[in-house]
Structure formats: structure tokens, C-alpha cells
Amino acid sequence: MMSVNRAKIIRGGRIFFCAAVLISLAVLGVAHAEDQATNGAVRERLLMDFNWRFAFGHAREPGKDFDPAGNYFSYYAKAGNGAGAAAVDFDDRGWRLLDLPHDWAVEVPFDRAGSASHGYKAIGRNFPATSVGWYRKTFFIPASDAGRRISVEFDGVFRDSTVWVNGFYLGREASGYTGFNYDLTSVLNYGGENVIAVRADASLEEGWFYEGAGIYRHVWLEKTAPLHVADHGTFVSSEVTNNLATITARVTVNNDDTNSVPFEIEQTILDANGQPLASGVSKSLSLAAGTPGEFSSSLTVTNPALWSCESPYLHKLVTTIRTENAVVDRYETSFGIRTVRWDANEGFFLNGKHVELKGTCDHEDHAGVGAAVPDELNMFRLTQLKKMGSNAIRTSHNPPTPELLDACDRLGLLVMDENRRMGASLEVLSELESFIRRDRNHPSVIIWSLGNEEWNLEGNERGRRITEAMQSLVQRLDPTRRVTSAISGGWGYGASTIVDVMGLNYFSHGSEDQFHAKFPGKPMVATEEASTFSTRGIYVTDRDHQHLSAYDVNKPDWGELAEPAWTHYVERPYIAGTFQWTGFDYRGEETPFGWPAISSQFGIMDVCGFPKDNFYYYQAWWSDAPVLHLFPHWNWPGREGEDIDVWVQSNCEEVELFLNGQSQGRKKMPRNSHLEWKVKYAPGTLLARGFNGGKEILADQRETTGAPAAIQLTPHRENLRADREDVSVITTQVNDAQGRLVPNATNEITFSITGPGRIIGVGNGDPSSHEPDKFVETTSALPLENWRMKTVESLTNRPEMAFEVDDSNWQTVSFKPGDGRGNRNQNAQPLVYRASFERPANAGDAALTLVWRATGDEESVCLNGRPLAHGANWNDGNVAFELPPENLRDGKNIIAVALKNSRDSRRNPITGEPGLVCVTKPCGPWKRSLFSGLAQVIVQSTGEPGQIVLTAHSPQVADGVLKLKAVAVSVRPFVQ
């Protein structure tokens, strides 16, 4: 069957039309037999996370921000004139080596002068020395890439980032949540090394919650042909009628060539097994040089497997671009076939089936790693929510990392995808557009949220105008989804009158019933509710330690307890469901406390993902599984004979409670509620039995335990992918001699690890703990100063290499940028260089390393007259020497180098110092105290296969030993 489609082509802001011939409903292969991909032309997407250098800059003092004094031109004055740390030849060898994602905020200490929003971390305007971070990476581009389009893409940098490549300024992105990319094609060295430099300034916050600092999301290097699919250039939507799905596949193509290019587009839908279901070809297309064009295909899939919460089936759209029968681009888009509908009276429907939204609001930080959450850790967190019975999350209050949405797609979790800033300025709307284009193919995303609790906008005309402008843009970019905004006041006025779906933040702020009566055609959803306070494992409020009872009894004046918050919406079927605040504790917002508390206590789970007792309330009424959870623990020495409040969270019809075999009464379980007893404490066994239809189906018990005897380590998964990214989340606890968890244990646990794994974070969920989440080595650089040079007759037995040498009459040497090693001896005579450095008085156990750029042949290097190398030739030009502590002196130390000068092309003069001394202070042992009996350690693979052994030690208890396996896998392509 032949049809004609009018495809939009955008040129210079104007819209033109051309005819595109489509073959619809044809079941074709992904590529034709005659396809001949041009060598190196097909798209490559390479992970760019490994082997970055990092150092703190300074927010106030240019000299401490690697801005060289006396530099005539600034960073921005001349193209390619990146100065200081943005310069190609800047010496970053004294910087710390690390992998991304990286959050430096989680590494700095706590300080009362810090922002409460960031959990009192020593970052922000009061801490200029730890609020700016610099990153640098050297990467190779092969000569064969010449002629391709090459770009770098950042998923997110917090915050106010500036990027240079090879000294060329590329751009600045203020937002910490907006992904961005830069075209590098014109500034790269093909067949050579390239340097990317990033400066991030986290002095200002963007939200009022912990946000991290630095390159905390992935970075990618993308290579395409000049004719290629644009960044986030596809949009797939589906309509399902009976057993037929009509798929609309839109694609934006960029022609970055210098000539007009004829081409064709094939779009093929693959099932989950990679088998083709439908394909269409648009032929005889053309784009003028430097122009984009948007094209659309309509494909049909019969008897489609639908994406749902229970069966999150994913399809793939493969977009192939050919010119002259050669494949020049192949772009894959994951998507799901499903329909969504919001009804003003009956709520939300997925694939025509009513679904009550049982959601949580979630920030993105986790114990140990802060905002730099590895992909598998995101999967762990989402899986914990699913275990609770949740079917939805709200990305409060910003666009998430893309991998979180990928995980939601795979797990079947519905997403309210939230924008960070509201406004109608060009910058804000540009951020909004980037966000929508990036996320609109995710089947998990069922609604867009424009913002949260914008008190200056919610109930007035200005708010209505801004909301209308933003919503209009979203509807133009994605007409398949509705738009909401989380509104905490002014219901019935301003923004609430224009938004597609009314978003309710806390029923204490108004009347949903009155709003529904006034706007009977407007769907509604509880975008935020509850805000219950609780501390995991604590059953007596202790305000001295900022700990609150874990019973469902603590709430703020604007919020509600878990039970009445849920039942309020259950009783109103016209409201689509609720997103409870919050799924996890998070740093910042230490309500109802301030310093020294450093974390919120709103979470249904703590910041480690350990469930609090309310977890089981939601599990009982949000899931279909039988649930019986008894609390508190039964270790109450000194309280014998006192009443202890005993609660049961369950969905059993009846529950009977026993203490040491004596019944404390049998009670019926009210729907969406819980049960309570007062029990006089006596050591022993507290037992709950759950009954349905008069038959016991579940039991749960708490026992009085003995003293801590042994450490137990339990991983969430025992096998890791040996890809340098994968993680295992490991629960640490101490048990008594009978193997029972000691619920009030506080032992400090020290961790050590061997094999192809590394510890990347520890935590325990205590909202007022000031223990470190990370133990990282610190690296600093000592400059070699007072350079002097002397020409000598030979390299044999040089007395000038000794420590006590009068070099005052030697020629002084400068290695400042621009000098070009002008002091080199052009007669190729042997030379001796001397320089000094000051050993820090507080060096302690720090290791000192001389990092040296070879400057000639037959080099000999001495420290204080003691040889480090003799007559060496270093082909790669870079070497490092560990400086023996016994040869170091307090105060002044001398480095002397004798060499045969060379003018070989591989020794071309370079600017910058030839050497420096790195001071590396070891991080010390990883450790964390148990809180309410638990702690967490996160282990990451280092890239090699093999056995990883984690050992946990604490005095007077048996060590815990855990063996993990790093399994060899095919890793995703990455930049070497």
C-alpha cells in the first residue's frame, strides 16, 4: 500500500513541506542487503565517565581558582585561549583521579555555617574553597573520525558549569538539572589527544533540598555522520484500538554537511526479542546544507504487547538513514505501546484499565554517594518502592537522571516527571523544552509537572499566564500527555484554573470537594501528601538526638499522618491517587529540627532505603500480598512491668498478639488501618498471628536478644557486572549468639575489601549522624620553585646533583606559559636543572610523588642528592617517582635533573612546569556505626572479573566476611 505523507522541514525558523513516499505495514528487516555503511560513519555513543581529574577551585580568589596572575587575555577574549585550568597544557597531574558520576558535596564535612537545605554540608557562599570544582579529562580522537560530527553530552552538572575543549570556550549552563551538549567537531585534534575542562560552581542552590555538586550524572561522547538524527530527535506515540496499535514515529534529521544531501529514512519497530514487527521507508528526501527537517511515519502493529505496571513490555524503534544506499546513521528509541487517560470523575486509566496511583515523591540522593547515584543503585531504590506496593513516583522537584526513567520503564513504575523552574522567560522555556524532548519517549512518564508550590504564582493572574505559556509549550511538544502543577494554595484561582490536571499539595490547604464541584470537568491528583515524621527503629522520641518515634504519630501542621492521608483519598474516587511525601529520607529539610540534624525524616524509608514501620502500612494496603508486621523491638531493659505500645501493620482479617505464650487479645483489622495493644514489658517473645477466614496465614515475632556476637553482611545481589559501574548494596548488622539481629546495636564497623571491587559509600540512616559517608584520599600539588640551569661538559659524576650546592650564579629558568621552554640549550649540550619544594609540616603519613615530564635524553633524577633514576629515556614523556620518606627533609628539599638535551620532534617544547610533587593523604579505613542495628556499605566493581571479599570488623564480635563475584560482561562502549 502506498501513501503520501507531508513531512515538516524546518529551515531558518520557517516551515516548508515536502512529499515523502511511505511504505506502511511492511514487515521488513532492519537493514537491506545492499546497505554498505560508510567506514566510521555510523553513530557511536561512548560513555565518557572514566579517568577524570578533579580539584577544588575557589569562588572568590582567582589565584586559587587556577587563574594565572598576569594573563593578558581572559578565558573568553580570544578563541582557543583557555587560560589556567582551561588551558590545554595546564598541568593537572597533581589533581585527584576519579570516575563519574561524582558529587563532591557528599565528601566535604558538616558545618553549622552550612546551608540547612544541603544538610549543613560545608558548601555554598560561606565556603568559597569547597564550592567550585574543576574537572579535566584527556581523550584521543582517531584520524579516521575527521569528517564526522562529534559532540559531548552532559546529563547534568551541578551547578553553573562552563566547558572548554582544547582551550576553546564551548558554553555555560546555569541549571544543574538540564542536560546539555556541545559540538566539538571544529576544535578537535584528529589523530591526537584532546583536553576537556569543566568548571562547576555550586555556591548557589537551585532548590531547597540537597542537590549535590559537580558532574553528578553521566557524560557521553557521540559521533555521527554529518547527516544524522538530531539529539533526542525522535518522538514515538501510540494509539490502540481493539487489537491494533497505530504508531506515529516522528524524527528530526540534521544535515550538518556543506551540501544538500538526498536520503531516505527507514523506521522499524522491533519487539522485546529484537524481531521486526513493522517498518516503513520514506524515500526521495532532501535537506539543504545546515538545515534540520522533521519527518513522520505511521506504522501499524497488530496484537501489540502493551506496556503496563504488571507487564512493562518495551519495543524499540530503529531509525536508519541511508544516502546512496549507504547507512549513515542508526538511531534506537526504546518505547512502550500504551494509552493513558485522565478522567475528572473516575481518576486515571492505563490501557483502558482504572489504576489508582499509589505513589511517592522522591529526591535523588542516597546514603554514601549523595546525588551521584549509580544506575544499579537507582534500580535498587525503585525496587524497594515496588516491594512496598507503590506503582508511581514523582521526580521531586526536578528532571531526573535519564537512567532513572529507563529503570521505571523496565520495572513498570509510573512517573510524574517534574520541571525545576517555573517562568515564561526564554531561558526557562528553553530548559522546559529540553526536558520534554529528552523524556517524552518513556512509557513510564504519564504526566508532566510544571513545578512545585510556587507561592507567588499559584492563586493569581500572573500565575495563570505563566502556567498557560508553559503548558502550551508542553502540549505542542507532546500532545499525548496531560500537564499538572503541584499547587499548595489558591485552589480555584490562578494556575489551578488553567492547568490540565489539578495538582493538590496537602488537603489542609483547601477543599478538593469544593474545587471538584466548581470545576467538574478537571481531573485531579494529590501531587503531595502526608509528610509524616519518623526515625527508623526509634520508639521513644529523643529530641536531644533529633530522633522521633517511628509510630505513625508525628506530623507537621500542614501535613497528615500516613493513615488518614491515604484514607482521605481512598474516599474520593474522582482524585486519581496520591504521591506521599516521601519515599526516602533525604539530606536537608531537617524539619522539625535544625542543626545538628542533617537529614529529613519524612521518608517511608530512611536515606539508606531501610524500611521504617510505615513501609508495612503502605505495603498492607497498596499491595495484594498478605502482610503482617509487628513492632517495636523487644529489648527494653529497665522497663520491666511498664506498658509498651505494640502496633501491627497488616491486611489480615484478624490478628492475635501473644507475650511469652499468653494471649494479649485478638482483634479485627479495620480496612486501611492498623492495630494497637498496650503490653507490660517482660523479656521473652512477642508474637503476632494473622488470620483470614479463621485460619492462620502469617506470623511475626520479636524476641529479646543477647549481646552482639557476630557481624552479618547481606548483599542485595551477589554477582556484579565487571564493568566499573555496577554496585551491590550490602546490609550490615550484628547478631547475638543465636543469630538474631540486635535491634539497638550501635557498634562501629570497619570495612576492608580485596579483589576487583571498591567501596564507594557508607551510611546508617541516622538523621543526625555526622559520620562521613565517604573516605577519600586527598591530593594536592607542591610546585617546584626557584628553577636554575647549568650547562655541563658531560653527564658523568655530576657534583651539581648533591643537596648542598651553591647554585646562586646559575641561570634562572622560567616555565610560564608563553616561554616555550626558551631556556633550552640549543647546542644540545648536557644540562643540570635544580629546583626546590617545601615539605608540608603536617604531611603526616602522606605519600609524596615526583611527577615529571621528560625534557631530554639520558635523564638522571635525584632527591636531596639520592638517585631516583639514572640515564633513562622515557618514550611517553611522563614518569612518576615515589619519594622515599627516609630521603625527605623537613622544610626545603632539592630535585636535581641531569640530561642530554634533545631537539627531537617528540620532545617539542611545551609550556608549563616540567615537574611537581603530588602529596597524597590516604583516606584511612572505611567505617560506620550501626544505627538501630543496621548500616549500609556500597561496593562497586573496578572492571576486572574475579572474587571480591568484603570484611567487616568490630571489637569483641566475630568478623563478617562476604564474597561477591565480578562477572565478565560485554561493557557499553566508553572513551578510553
Coordinates of N, CA and C in Angstrom, one line a residue, residues 38-41 44 140-150 184-186 188-192 194 223-226:
T38 N 29.2 3.4 5.5 CA 30.5 4.1 5.3 C 31.4 3.8 6.6
N39 N 32.6 3.5 6.3 CA 33.5 3.1 7.4 C 33.6 4.3 8.4
G40 N 33.2 4.0 9.7 CA 33.3 5.0 10.8 C 32.2 6.0 10.7
A41 N 31.2 5.9 9.9 CA 30.2 6.9 9.7 C 29.0 6.6 10.6
E44 N 28.2 6.4 16.9 CA 28.8 5.8 18.1 C 28.4 6.7 19.3
F140 N 41.4 10.7 23.3 CA 42.0 10.5 22.0 C 40.9 10.5 20.9
I141 N 41.1 11.2 19.8 CA 40.2 11.1 18.7 C 41.0 10.6 17.5
P142 N 40.6 9.5 16.9 CA 41.4 8.9 15.8 C 41.3 9.8 14.6
A143 N 42.3 9.7 13.7 CA 42.3 10.5 12.5 C 41.1 10.1 11.6
S144 N 40.7 8.8 11.7 CA 39.6 8.4 10.9 C 38.2 9.1 11.2
D145 N 38.2 9.8 12.3 CA 36.9 10.5 12.7 C 36.8 11.8 11.9
A146 N 37.8 12.3 11.3 CA 37.7 13.5 10.5 C 36.6 13.4 9.5
G147 N 35.7 14.4 9.5 CA 34.5 14.4 8.6 C 33.3 14.0 9.3
R148 N 33.4 13.5 10.5 CA 32.2 13.2 11.3 C 31.8 14.4 12.2
R149 N 30.6 14.3 12.7 CA 30.2 15.3 13.7 C 30.4 14.7 15.1
I150 N 31.1 15.4 16.0 CA 31.4 14.8 17.3 C 30.9 15.8 18.3
L184 N 31.8 19.5 19.1 CA 33.3 19.6 19.2 C 34.0 19.6 17.9
T185 N 33.2 19.3 16.8 CA 33.8 19.0 15.5 C 34.9 19.9 15.1
S186 N 34.8 21.2 15.2 CA 35.7 22.1 14.7 C 36.9 22.4 15.5
L188 N 38.6 19.9 17.5 CA 39.3 18.7 18.0 C 40.6 18.5 17.2
N189 N 41.5 17.8 17.9 CA 42.7 17.3 17.3 C 42.5 15.9 16.8
Y190 N 42.4 15.7 15.5 CA 42.1 14.4 14.9 C 43.4 13.6 14.8
G191 N 43.5 12.4 15.3 CA 44.7 11.6 15.3 C 45.6 12.0 16.5
G192 N 45.0 12.7 17.5 CA 45.8 13.1 18.6 C 44.9 13.2 19.9
N194 N 43.1 15.2 23.1 CA 42.3 16.4 23.3 C 42.0 16.5 24.8
K223 N 29.4 10.4 18.2 CA 30.0 10.6 16.9 C 28.9 10.2 15.8
T224 N 28.7 11.0 14.9 CA 27.7 10.7 13.8 C 28.3 11.2 12.5
A225 N 27.6 10.8 11.4 CA 27.8 11.4 10.1 C 27.2 12.8 10.1
P226 N 27.6 13.6 9.1 CA 27.0 15.0 9.1 C 25.5 14.9 8.9

